[in-house]
Amino acid sequence: MVHTGACIANLLGQGGSRKYHLTWNWLRYFKNDRDRRDLITCGSAAGVAAAFRAPVGGVLFALEEAASWWRSALLWRTFFTTAVVAVVLRALIEFCRSGKCGLFGQGGLIMFDLSSTIPTYTAQDVVAIIVLGIIGGVFGGLFNFLLDRILRAYSIINERGPPFKILLTITISIITSACSYGLPWLAPCTPCPVDAPEECPTIGRSGNFKNFQCPPGHYNGLASLFFNTNDDAIRNLFSSGTEKEFHMSTLFVFFTAIYCLGLVTYGIAVPSGLFIPVILAGATYGRIVGTLLGPISDLDPGLFALLGAASFLGGTMRMTVSVCVILLELTNDLHMLPLVMLVLLISKTIADSFNKGVYDQIVVMKGLPFMEAHAEPFMRHLVAGDVVSGPLISFSGVEKVGNIVHALRITGHNGFPVVDEPPVSEAPELVGLVLRSHLLVLLKGKNFMKEKVKTSGSFVLRRFGAFEFAKPGSGKGLKIEDLDFTDDELEMYVDLHPITNTSPYTVVETMSLAKAAVLFRALGLRHLLVVPKTPGRPPIVGILTRHDFMHEHIHGLFPNLGKSH
Amino acid sequence: MVHTGACIANLLGQGGSRKYHLTWNWLRYFKNDRDRRDLITCGSAAGVAAAFRAPVGGVLFALEEAASWWRSALLWRTFFTTAVVAVVLRALIEFCRSGKCGLFGQGGLIMFDLSSTIPTYTAQDVVAIIVLGIIGGVFGGLFNFLLDRILRAYSIINERGPPFKILLTITISIITSACSYGLPWLAPCTPCPVDAPEECPTIGRSGNFKNFQCPPGHYNGLASLFFNTNDDAIRNLFSSGTEKEFHMSTLFVFFTAIYCLGLVTYGIAVPSGLFIPVILAGATYGRIVGTLLGPISDLDPGLFALLGAASFLGGTMRMTVSVCVILLELTNDLHMLPLVMLVLLISKTIADSFNKGVYDQIVVMKGLPFMEAHAEPFMRHLVAGDVVSGPLISFSGVEKVGNIVHALRITGHNGFPVVDEPPVSEAPELVGLVLRSHLLVLLKGKNFMKEKVKTSGSFVLRRFGAFEFAKPGSGKGLKIEDLDFTDDELEMYVDLHPITNTSPYTVVETMSLAKAAVLFRALGLRHLLVVPKTPGRPPIVGILTRHDFMHEHIHGLFPNLGKSH
């Protein structure tokens, strides 16, 4: 759902899909990086809000996990988005309450209502909960570690082609089905409680006590967990006053199965999430601890299940505020807030000492150029001039078409510095930065000159519309291979001044790399020009891109850096 | 409480108070701007968390209102702070439940428990709530407008000296007392409901139905609101199933009184807040609307009171997510979340079209140099070079002591550019930025030289301890007036290289001012060096400080700027 929300937002940000004739003219206002990023953030917030029926949690999820670059305007926009989601969702639930839309109309905005339990706890309970948090953190860290390994293995398999992908998916599906159907046979049958609030055993599609292979009047605990929707299974685990509902062995088997299935399922070629498996495993774990600690603690196993889910979420996702609010919104149980916060604190701290959060791990593994919010410690020992990449390609203010075409063909750089040289200026002088996409639009216009002279720049206004230089949708931009030039054209000149950004952000080459990284990150830049410290040298030393700040790049340049510290 | 939290944090950030011998050595790690700012943010979050018993709301309040500069590490730190607050608060409440600590132990973490009401609403109700939100937004905007006027009047009175301050405070106290005691006489007596859940009438200090001047078996509605703690009054207003408890006239009188008293009380020399008066006024307003709309809407007036409070908070504070979560945590009523969000959206949007949020207004009025998060539109028409302030004072890398002392005496600048000139370097070259506070520490050391030569800088390491250059507590730093120099010393030289920041953030003079403002704001800078675009000129054009980005400064330089657009 989160992904779906972000995808829809990205599609809107690209001005709709031209392929499917889904374009709106007003969407062109989103044709720039910043608005598109904001839109995607709002989309993921809307996704969380809709999936968990937790609007405030959605805002916080977007804040804590999705947005790499936070502005106060964004807070208001995501709030607006999720408020609309909440109102629409509420109206649809109201509309569907009579069962018109399947299971959707069941339950209100609150999925797992726990408000019946009484919240008093003693110091003993708090100690028990701290232990729960610590073990939950360890399990969460272990989950991340194992997931990382499994995803690496999967990526090797997936790279071998679609047949392998499908085979892997089928294998995992068969294992999942076998576990779900096979394991309940091992579970003992339990006689139905005499004062059961619901029908027992149920044979329909949704309900608490599943009959499975058991004789009438008995239910199979493991089947009750496996053969339910995930929502119902979580509700079963969270339910209070049902200390005896599940056997210890049942819970152990279910925990192991869900923990392992959650691990192996995530990386396959099926859109699956991490949130629900982690909540399920955590809730089972919490219930196990709650049952074990029954003699010591007076708290209900249902509450332990909630706290167990919190500890697993804290241990894997490493989100605190948003998990807290999402759990709050899922369970409507404010009294537990201090305990949930305590558990999250502990499990996140414990797990942080092992490895990074699961989303960070996935981002690193997919090789996405995601910059850390903070500068890495080793960056303090380097200066910006140390890491500028490769040979610098720069253009003159009025450049020969052939040079530009050649540069665009041989490199993949997205930005080039423009330097005015005599006779255009008195001394070599940095004009600014020109973007590849703008160069391509300019070249396509073929407004070339025979002489190397600076123009007034007015031809750009005459020749091009206001939105031709706007950012195109992904994969839809011009490519240098699409453009053809005659030999005459390649010998002509084009004035780059009108399309040059004359005040790009710059740093001096002696600036600490950590400081440059903070600047780069805080402003959400794509290019950062490095200028020389002393006058009299060429006016530009190099360009820093996101790639230059990455761990791998820097360690490639300075292999001994990590070792000396 | 918020203020108290921030104050304690600031005190800690200054390394304790030396005056009262409350210093800890480890606190010196906070002796820098960034950590101190973070600490104050955490302090205000803790304040909100403790005041409203709303830990998650505290985090969001800090995020939305207090932090001008957000980092993801800060989120985790504020969460940690408020989690500790929540756990300690819960433990203290548990400890005080038996009444040992006055009113403190009463109630749990949830102050106004509304969870009994049933949340179904129709389209008609939603329309009613939209109207409530619109009017609430208008009232909120009006409140801000009037508060601004009143605070301006008060500041004139307060400037005339302490006697006037005290007189003003006494006057307001008398008016408040007169209203509180006088107005209930006007209210009609109501017979006690036969099925009252509480004692009626109560005469003790806390309770619902106040007897006041009424005959036995009757209660005075207005007295029940005025003579209660604010908590109890709000609980009365929020309470459900009590449609008939308050007369319409009672509510009208109370609303007018509280709205006006809230306005006149805030600016006097007494630590008072805005949150509770606004909630009270809003709740009364909501109850009035709820009672008026009784024939149309089925919703309980108590719910309308909650939504009215939300609309007033949205209209004055202009916070959305944090108000939403604080109300959620105060009332434990998740079912109302979509409606609360809707009301907040509407009232904030309406009020935003009139004026700015109340805290922003107060910041502007107090003349605090607070930079807007976004660049103002007129900044796009200026470049950084346009607004650099006054004559530039720069130092040589090795400067005569007399020049430094003179510069420090005649200006209040906190940062000076350092420029190496021949013969120290080949051409004039910008070395970096030196801070006033560091200069003072260096001058105090009196490590002067007879010759104008560049040193190795090692004397700084020998002479000064690691923390001598750390940021001192406010008002405790060295002053140039404290230092005395002989005429001989003034003729000597000092090497500024060791204390110069050699890679300050710089922008070229032709950069759009809006872009420079974004840089300045995003990185939380204090000084931004402006360098020339073309080579061959002096290597520094000027320094931009926060002051240079302020509206007043820019409009002073370009009086016609606002008019032409």
mmCIF file with all atom_site columns, C-alpha atoms in Angstrom, chain A residues 53-56 59-60 63-64 69-70 72 75-76 79-80 82-84 86-87 90 94 97 108-110 113 119-121 126 320-321 324-325 328-335 337-342 344-346 348-349 352 373 427-432 501-508 510-512 514-516 518-519 522-523 531 533-535, chain B residues 54-56 59-60 63-64 69-70 72 75-76 79-80 82-84 86-87 90 94 97 108-110 113 119-121 126 320-321 324-325 328-335 337-342 344-346 348-349 352 373 427-432 501-508 510-512 514-516 518-519 522-523 531 533-535:
data_model
loop_
_atom_site.group_PDB
_atom_site.id
_atom_site.type_symbol
_atom_site.label_atom_id
_atom_site.label_alt_id
_atom_site.label_comp_id
_atom_site.label_asym_id
_atom_site.label_entity_id
_atom_site.label_seq_id
_atom_site.pdbx_PDB_ins_code
_atom_site.Cartn_x
_atom_site.Cartn_y
_atom_site.Cartn_z
_atom_site.occupancy
_atom_site.B_iso_or_equiv
_atom_site.pdbx_formal_charge
_atom_site.auth_seq_id
_atom_site.auth_comp_id
_atom_site.auth_asym_id
_atom_site.auth_atom_id
_atom_site.pdbx_PDB_model_num
ATOM 1   C CA . ARG A 1 53  ? -6.124  3.086  8.969   1.00 0.00 ? 53  ARG A CA 1
ATOM 2   C CA . ALA A 1 54  ? -3.667  5.241  10.903  1.00 0.00 ? 54  ALA A CA 1
ATOM 3   C CA . PRO A 1 55  ? -3.626  8.765  9.466   1.00 0.00 ? 55  PRO A CA 1
ATOM 4   C CA . VAL A 1 56  ? -1.330  10.369 12.023  1.00 0.00 ? 56  VAL A CA 1
ATOM 5   C CA . VAL A 1 59  ? 2.381   11.401 8.571   1.00 0.00 ? 59  VAL A CA 1
ATOM 6   C CA . LEU A 1 60  ? 5.004   10.227 11.006  1.00 0.00 ? 60  LEU A CA 1
ATOM 7   C CA . LEU A 1 63  ? 8.544   11.937 8.293   1.00 0.00 ? 63  LEU A CA 1
ATOM 8   C CA . GLU A 1 64  ? 10.693  9.276  9.871   1.00 0.00 ? 64  GLU A CA 1
ATOM 9   C CA . TRP A 1 69  ? 14.703  16.122 3.356   1.00 0.00 ? 69  TRP A CA 1
ATOM 10  C CA . TRP A 1 70  ? 12.174  17.628 5.644   1.00 0.00 ? 70  TRP A CA 1
ATOM 11  C CA . SER A 1 72  ? 7.724   22.321 7.585   1.00 0.00 ? 72  SER A CA 1
ATOM 12  C CA . LEU A 1 75  ? 4.429   18.354 7.332   1.00 0.00 ? 75  LEU A CA 1
ATOM 13  C CA . TRP A 1 76  ? 1.328   20.326 6.512   1.00 0.00 ? 76  TRP A CA 1
ATOM 14  C CA . PHE A 1 79  ? -1.160  16.004 7.092   1.00 0.00 ? 79  PHE A CA 1
ATOM 15  C CA . PHE A 1 80  ? -3.540  17.323 4.482   1.00 0.00 ? 80  PHE A CA 1
ATOM 16  C CA . THR A 1 82  ? -3.698  11.767 5.289   1.00 0.00 ? 82  THR A CA 1
ATOM 17  C CA . ALA A 1 83  ? -6.626  13.817 6.578   1.00 0.00 ? 83  ALA A CA 1
ATOM 18  C CA . VAL A 1 84  ? -8.307  13.392 3.200   1.00 0.00 ? 84  VAL A CA 1
ATOM 19  C CA . ALA A 1 86  ? -8.966  9.405  6.807   1.00 0.00 ? 86  ALA A CA 1
ATOM 20  C CA . VAL A 1 87  ? -12.186 11.157 5.838   1.00 0.00 ? 87  VAL A CA 1
ATOM 21  C CA . ARG A 1 90  ? -14.275 6.659  7.114   1.00 0.00 ? 90  ARG A CA 1
ATOM 22  C CA . GLU A 1 94  ? -19.608 3.648  6.649   1.00 0.00 ? 94  GLU A CA 1
ATOM 23  C CA . ARG A 1 97  ? -20.679 -1.495 6.745   1.00 0.00 ? 97  ARG A CA 1
ATOM 24  C CA . GLY A 1 108 ? -13.995 0.802  12.201  1.00 0.00 ? 108 GLY A CA 1
ATOM 25  C CA . LEU A 1 109 ? -10.935 2.932  11.894  1.00 0.00 ? 109 LEU A CA 1
ATOM 26  C CA . ILE A 1 110 ? -9.470  0.955  14.770  1.00 0.00 ? 110 ILE A CA 1
ATOM 27  C CA . ASP A 1 113 ? -9.629  -2.656 19.719  1.00 0.00 ? 113 ASP A CA 1
ATOM 28  C CA . PRO A 1 119 ? -3.886  -0.622 32.753  1.00 0.00 ? 119 PRO A CA 1
ATOM 29  C CA . THR A 1 120 ? -2.243  -0.984 36.103  1.00 0.00 ? 120 THR A CA 1
ATOM 30  C CA . TYR A 1 121 ? 1.204   -2.390 36.355  1.00 0.00 ? 121 TYR A CA 1
ATOM 31  C CA . VAL A 1 126 ? 8.143   -3.147 34.149  1.00 0.00 ? 126 VAL A CA 1
ATOM 32  C CA . THR A 1 320 ? 10.077  4.963  17.063  1.00 0.00 ? 320 THR A CA 1
ATOM 33  C CA . VAL A 1 321 ? 7.553   7.755  16.908  1.00 0.00 ? 321 VAL A CA 1
ATOM 34  C CA . CYS A 1 324 ? 4.303   4.207  18.486  1.00 0.00 ? 324 CYS A CA 1
ATOM 35  C CA . VAL A 1 325 ? 1.534   6.189  16.832  1.00 0.00 ? 325 VAL A CA 1
ATOM 36  C CA . LEU A 1 328 ? -1.724  3.505  19.124  1.00 0.00 ? 328 LEU A CA 1
ATOM 37  C CA . GLU A 1 329 ? -4.017  4.020  16.192  1.00 0.00 ? 329 GLU A CA 1
ATOM 38  C CA . LEU A 1 330 ? -4.274  0.297  15.507  1.00 0.00 ? 330 LEU A CA 1
ATOM 39  C CA . THR A 1 331 ? -5.171  -0.660 19.036  1.00 0.00 ? 331 THR A CA 1
ATOM 40  C CA . ASN A 1 332 ? -6.816  2.422  20.514  1.00 0.00 ? 332 ASN A CA 1
ATOM 41  C CA . ASP A 1 333 ? -5.058  1.745  23.778  1.00 0.00 ? 333 ASP A CA 1
ATOM 42  C CA . LEU A 1 334 ? -3.515  4.926  25.062  1.00 0.00 ? 334 LEU A CA 1
ATOM 43  C CA . HIS A 1 335 ? -2.912  3.599  28.533  1.00 0.00 ? 335 HIS A CA 1
ATOM 44  C CA . LEU A 1 337 ? 1.698   4.312  25.690  1.00 0.00 ? 337 LEU A CA 1
ATOM 45  C CA . PRO A 1 338 ? 4.476   4.589  28.325  1.00 0.00 ? 338 PRO A CA 1
ATOM 46  C CA . LEU A 1 339 ? 5.158   0.871  28.108  1.00 0.00 ? 339 LEU A CA 1
ATOM 47  C CA . VAL A 1 340 ? 5.154   0.874  24.322  1.00 0.00 ? 340 VAL A CA 1
ATOM 48  C CA . MET A 1 341 ? 7.576   3.791  24.334  1.00 0.00 ? 341 MET A CA 1
ATOM 49  C CA . LEU A 1 342 ? 9.825   2.032  26.837  1.00 0.00 ? 342 LEU A CA 1
ATOM 50  C CA . LEU A 1 344 ? 10.603  0.738  21.588  1.00 0.00 ? 344 LEU A CA 1
ATOM 51  C CA . LEU A 1 345 ? 13.449  2.625  23.229  1.00 0.00 ? 345 LEU A CA 1
ATOM 52  C CA . ILE A 1 346 ? 15.056  -0.532 24.517  1.00 0.00 ? 346 ILE A CA 1
ATOM 53  C CA . LYS A 1 348 ? 15.829  0.057  19.070  1.00 0.00 ? 348 LYS A CA 1
ATOM 54  C CA . THR A 1 349 ? 18.874  0.753  21.214  1.00 0.00 ? 349 THR A CA 1
ATOM 55  C CA . ASP A 1 352 ? 21.126  -0.453 16.740  1.00 0.00 ? 352 ASP A CA 1
ATOM 56  C CA . ALA A 1 373 ? 21.624  12.205 6.886   1.00 0.00 ? 373 ALA A CA 1
ATOM 57  C CA . ALA A 1 427 ? 40.407  36.050 -17.215 1.00 0.00 ? 427 ALA A CA 1
ATOM 58  C CA . PRO A 1 428 ? 39.108  32.472 -16.963 1.00 0.00 ? 428 PRO A CA 1
ATOM 59  C CA . GLU A 1 429 ? 35.913  32.814 -14.973 1.00 0.00 ? 429 GLU A CA 1
ATOM 60  C CA . LEU A 1 430 ? 33.377  30.299 -13.708 1.00 0.00 ? 430 LEU A CA 1
ATOM 61  C CA . VAL A 1 431 ? 29.993  31.072 -15.267 1.00 0.00 ? 431 VAL A CA 1
ATOM 62  C CA . GLY A 1 432 ? 28.033  28.305 -13.658 1.00 0.00 ? 432 GLY A CA 1
ATOM 63  C CA . ASN A 1 501 ? 22.709  28.277 -13.759 1.00 0.00 ? 501 ASN A CA 1
ATOM 64  C CA . THR A 1 502 ? 24.957  31.202 -12.900 1.00 0.00 ? 502 THR A CA 1
ATOM 65  C CA . SER A 1 503 ? 24.911  30.760 -9.147  1.00 0.00 ? 503 SER A CA 1
ATOM 66  C CA . PRO A 1 504 ? 25.378  27.093 -8.337  1.00 0.00 ? 504 PRO A CA 1
ATOM 67  C CA . TYR A 1 505 ? 26.345  26.183 -4.802  1.00 0.00 ? 505 TYR A CA 1
ATOM 68  C CA . THR A 1 506 ? 30.098  26.047 -4.454  1.00 0.00 ? 506 THR A CA 1
ATOM 69  C CA . VAL A 1 507 ? 32.628  25.012 -1.825  1.00 0.00 ? 507 VAL A CA 1
ATOM 70  C CA . VAL A 1 508 ? 36.352  25.628 -1.696  1.00 0.00 ? 508 VAL A CA 1
ATOM 71  C CA . THR A 1 510 ? 39.977  22.788 1.273   1.00 0.00 ? 510 THR A CA 1
ATOM 72  C CA . MET A 1 511 ? 36.568  22.431 2.921   1.00 0.00 ? 511 MET A CA 1
ATOM 73  C CA . SER A 1 512 ? 36.221  19.352 5.079   1.00 0.00 ? 512 SER A CA 1
ATOM 74  C CA . ALA A 1 514 ? 32.053  16.189 6.128   1.00 0.00 ? 514 ALA A CA 1
ATOM 75  C CA . LYS A 1 515 ? 31.025  19.822 5.896   1.00 0.00 ? 515 LYS A CA 1
ATOM 76  C CA . ALA A 1 516 ? 30.490  19.565 2.148   1.00 0.00 ? 516 ALA A CA 1
ATOM 77  C CA . VAL A 1 518 ? 26.195  18.279 5.209   1.00 0.00 ? 518 VAL A CA 1
ATOM 78  C CA . LEU A 1 519 ? 25.673  21.074 2.701   1.00 0.00 ? 519 LEU A CA 1
ATOM 79  C CA . ALA A 1 522 ? 20.748  19.576 3.713   1.00 0.00 ? 522 ALA A CA 1
ATOM 80  C CA . LEU A 1 523 ? 19.986  21.334 0.453   1.00 0.00 ? 523 LEU A CA 1
ATOM 81  C CA . VAL A 1 531 ? 36.428  25.893 -6.553  1.00 0.00 ? 531 VAL A CA 1
ATOM 82  C CA . LYS A 1 533 ? 41.262  28.095 -2.668  1.00 0.00 ? 533 LYS A CA 1
ATOM 83  C CA . THR A 1 534 ? 43.992  30.247 -4.134  1.00 0.00 ? 534 THR A CA 1
ATOM 84  C CA . PRO A 1 535 ? 43.479  32.625 -7.044  1.00 0.00 ? 535 PRO A CA 1
ATOM 85  C CA . ALA B 1 54  ? 0.946   13.605 25.960  1.00 0.00 ? 54  ALA B CA 1
ATOM 86  C CA . PRO B 1 55  ? 4.390   12.187 25.171  1.00 0.00 ? 55  PRO B CA 1
ATOM 87  C CA . VAL B 1 56  ? 3.928   11.691 21.444  1.00 0.00 ? 56  VAL B CA 1
ATOM 88  C CA . VAL B 1 59  ? 7.592   15.125 20.181  1.00 0.00 ? 59  VAL B CA 1
ATOM 89  C CA . LEU B 1 60  ? 5.358   16.535 17.487  1.00 0.00 ? 60  LEU B CA 1
ATOM 90  C CA . LEU B 1 63  ? 8.931   19.137 15.643  1.00 0.00 ? 63  LEU B CA 1
ATOM 91  C CA . GLU B 1 64  ? 6.250   21.470 14.411  1.00 0.00 ? 64  GLU B CA 1
ATOM 92  C CA . TRP B 1 69  ? 16.125  23.008 12.047  1.00 0.00 ? 69  TRP B CA 1
ATOM 93  C CA . TRP B 1 70  ? 15.168  19.399 11.974  1.00 0.00 ? 70  TRP B CA 1
ATOM 94  C CA . SER B 1 72  ? 16.377  12.754 12.100  1.00 0.00 ? 72  SER B CA 1
ATOM 95  C CA . LEU B 1 75  ? 13.461  12.961 16.347  1.00 0.00 ? 75  LEU B CA 1
ATOM 96  C CA . TRP B 1 76  ? 15.002  10.043 18.154  1.00 0.00 ? 76  TRP B CA 1
ATOM 97  C CA . PHE B 1 79  ? 11.332  10.659 21.526  1.00 0.00 ? 79  PHE B CA 1
ATOM 98  C CA . PHE B 1 80  ? 13.813  9.387  24.088  1.00 0.00 ? 80  PHE B CA 1
ATOM 99  C CA . THR B 1 82  ? 9.430   12.210 26.169  1.00 0.00 ? 82  THR B CA 1
ATOM 100 C CA . ALA B 1 83  ? 9.535   8.445  26.704  1.00 0.00 ? 83  ALA B CA 1
ATOM 101 C CA . VAL B 1 84  ? 11.467  9.028  29.901  1.00 0.00 ? 84  VAL B CA 1
ATOM 102 C CA . ALA B 1 86  ? 6.072   9.345  30.181  1.00 0.00 ? 86  ALA B CA 1
ATOM 103 C CA . VAL B 1 87  ? 7.556   6.554  32.268  1.00 0.00 ? 87  VAL B CA 1
ATOM 104 C CA . ARG B 1 90  ? 3.316   7.226  35.050  1.00 0.00 ? 90  ARG B CA 1
ATOM 105 C CA . GLU B 1 94  ? 0.930   5.548  40.426  1.00 0.00 ? 94  GLU B CA 1
ATOM 106 C CA . ARG B 1 97  ? -2.784  7.788  43.391  1.00 0.00 ? 97  ARG B CA 1
ATOM 107 C CA . GLY B 1 108 ? -4.304  8.612  34.643  1.00 0.00 ? 108 GLY B CA 1
ATOM 108 C CA . LEU B 1 109 ? -2.255  9.588  31.688  1.00 0.00 ? 109 LEU B CA 1
ATOM 109 C CA . ILE B 1 110 ? -5.494  10.474 29.966  1.00 0.00 ? 110 ILE B CA 1
ATOM 110 C CA . ASP B 1 113 ? -11.553 10.346 28.992  1.00 0.00 ? 113 ASP B CA 1
ATOM 111 C CA . PRO B 1 119 ? -18.851 7.387  16.940  1.00 0.00 ? 119 PRO B CA 1
ATOM 112 C CA . THR B 1 120 ? -21.325 7.245  14.126  1.00 0.00 ? 120 THR B CA 1
ATOM 113 C CA . TYR B 1 121 ? -22.015 10.296 12.105  1.00 0.00 ? 121 TYR B CA 1
ATOM 114 C CA . VAL B 1 126 ? -20.068 16.432 8.620   1.00 0.00 ? 126 VAL B CA 1
ATOM 115 C CA . THR B 1 320 ? -1.974  20.454 12.880  1.00 0.00 ? 320 THR B CA 1
ATOM 116 C CA . VAL B 1 321 ? -0.284  17.145 13.553  1.00 0.00 ? 321 VAL B CA 1
ATOM 117 C CA . CYS B 1 324 ? -4.235  16.350 16.608  1.00 0.00 ? 324 CYS B CA 1
ATOM 118 C CA . VAL B 1 325 ? -2.049  13.983 18.605  1.00 0.00 ? 325 VAL B CA 1
ATOM 119 C CA . LEU B 1 328 ? -5.944  12.358 20.909  1.00 0.00 ? 328 LEU B CA 1
ATOM 120 C CA . GLU B 1 329 ? -3.752  11.766 23.917  1.00 0.00 ? 329 GLU B CA 1
ATOM 121 C CA . LEU B 1 330 ? -5.821  14.075 26.095  1.00 0.00 ? 330 LEU B CA 1
ATOM 122 C CA . THR B 1 331 ? -9.133  12.505 25.241  1.00 0.00 ? 331 THR B CA 1
ATOM 123 C CA . ASN B 1 332 ? -8.298  8.903  24.308  1.00 0.00 ? 332 ASN B CA 1
ATOM 124 C CA . ASP B 1 333 ? -10.891 9.078  21.570  1.00 0.00 ? 333 ASP B CA 1
ATOM 125 C CA . LEU B 1 334 ? -9.492  7.706  18.373  1.00 0.00 ? 334 LEU B CA 1
ATOM 126 C CA . HIS B 1 335 ? -12.825 7.391  16.675  1.00 0.00 ? 335 HIS B CA 1
ATOM 127 C CA . LEU B 1 337 ? -9.705  11.354 14.555  1.00 0.00 ? 337 LEU B CA 1
ATOM 128 C CA . PRO B 1 338 ? -11.049 11.924 11.020  1.00 0.00 ? 338 PRO B CA 1
ATOM 129 C CA . LEU B 1 339 ? -13.357 14.674 12.272  1.00 0.00 ? 339 LEU B CA 1
ATOM 130 C CA . VAL B 1 340 ? -10.603 16.326 14.310  1.00 0.00 ? 340 VAL B CA 1
ATOM 131 C CA . MET B 1 341 ? -8.320  16.246 11.281  1.00 0.00 ? 341 MET B CA 1
ATOM 132 C CA . LEU B 1 342 ? -11.043 17.724 9.088   1.00 0.00 ? 342 LEU B CA 1
ATOM 133 C CA . LEU B 1 344 ? -8.039  21.315 11.900  1.00 0.00 ? 344 LEU B CA 1
ATOM 134 C CA . LEU B 1 345 ? -7.563  21.414 8.139   1.00 0.00 ? 345 LEU B CA 1
ATOM 135 C CA . ILE B 1 346 ? -10.451 23.807 7.663   1.00 0.00 ? 346 ILE B CA 1
ATOM 136 C CA . LYS B 1 348 ? -6.025  26.367 9.771   1.00 0.00 ? 348 LYS B CA 1
ATOM 137 C CA . THR B 1 349 ? -6.698  27.085 6.107   1.00 0.00 ? 349 THR B CA 1
ATOM 138 C CA . ASP B 1 352 ? -4.008  31.295 7.414   1.00 0.00 ? 352 ASP B CA 1
ATOM 139 C CA . ALA B 1 373 ? 11.835  28.520 6.813   1.00 0.00 ? 373 ALA B CA 1
ATOM 140 C CA . ALA B 1 427 ? 47.987  37.376 -4.195  1.00 0.00 ? 427 ALA B CA 1
ATOM 141 C CA . PRO B 1 428 ? 45.216  38.515 -1.829  1.00 0.00 ? 428 PRO B CA 1
ATOM 142 C CA . GLU B 1 429 ? 43.557  35.300 -0.728  1.00 0.00 ? 429 GLU B CA 1
ATOM 143 C CA . LEU B 1 430 ? 40.615  34.557 1.523   1.00 0.00 ? 430 LEU B CA 1
ATOM 144 C CA . VAL B 1 431 ? 41.808  32.487 4.473   1.00 0.00 ? 431 VAL B CA 1
ATOM 145 C CA . GLY B 1 432 ? 38.511  32.097 6.242   1.00 0.00 ? 432 GLY B CA 1
ATOM 146 C CA . ASN B 1 501 ? 37.816  28.574 10.168  1.00 0.00 ? 501 ASN B CA 1
ATOM 147 C CA . THR B 1 502 ? 39.480  27.986 6.805   1.00 0.00 ? 502 THR B CA 1
ATOM 148 C CA . SER B 1 503 ? 36.455  26.609 5.019   1.00 0.00 ? 503 SER B CA 1
ATOM 149 C CA . PRO B 1 504 ? 33.454  28.769 5.836   1.00 0.00 ? 504 PRO B CA 1
ATOM 150 C CA . TYR B 1 505 ? 30.416  28.421 3.637   1.00 0.00 ? 505 TYR B CA 1
ATOM 151 C CA . THR B 1 506 ? 30.561  30.902 0.782   1.00 0.00 ? 506 THR B CA 1
ATOM 152 C CA . VAL B 1 507 ? 28.296  32.101 -2.012  1.00 0.00 ? 507 VAL B CA 1
ATOM 153 C CA . VAL B 1 508 ? 29.118  34.186 -5.039  1.00 0.00 ? 508 VAL B CA 1
ATOM 154 C CA . THR B 1 510 ? 25.531  37.060 -8.015  1.00 0.00 ? 510 THR B CA 1
ATOM 155 C CA . MET B 1 511 ? 23.649  34.269 -6.295  1.00 0.00 ? 511 MET B CA 1
ATOM 156 C CA . SER B 1 512 ? 19.951  34.916 -5.867  1.00 0.00 ? 512 SER B CA 1
ATOM 157 C CA . ALA B 1 514 ? 16.495  33.543 -2.052  1.00 0.00 ? 514 ALA B CA 1
ATOM 158 C CA . LYS B 1 515 ? 18.968  30.778 -2.743  1.00 0.00 ? 515 LYS B CA 1
ATOM 159 C CA . ALA B 1 516 ? 21.449  32.189 -0.242  1.00 0.00 ? 516 ALA B CA 1
ATOM 160 C CA . VAL B 1 518 ? 17.786  28.741 1.789   1.00 0.00 ? 518 VAL B CA 1
ATOM 161 C CA . LEU B 1 519 ? 21.426  27.803 2.306   1.00 0.00 ? 519 LEU B CA 1
ATOM 162 C CA . ALA B 1 522 ? 19.023  24.916 5.979   1.00 0.00 ? 522 ALA B CA 1
ATOM 163 C CA . LEU B 1 523 ? 22.471  24.762 7.517   1.00 0.00 ? 523 LEU B CA 1
ATOM 164 C CA . VAL B 1 531 ? 32.841  36.156 -2.617  1.00 0.00 ? 531 VAL B CA 1
ATOM 165 C CA . LYS B 1 533 ? 32.150  36.401 -9.161  1.00 0.00 ? 533 LYS B CA 1
ATOM 166 C CA . THR B 1 534 ? 35.031  37.623 -11.283 1.00 0.00 ? 534 THR B CA 1
ATOM 167 C CA . PRO B 1 535 ? 38.665  37.101 -10.367 1.00 0.00 ? 535 PRO B CA 1
#
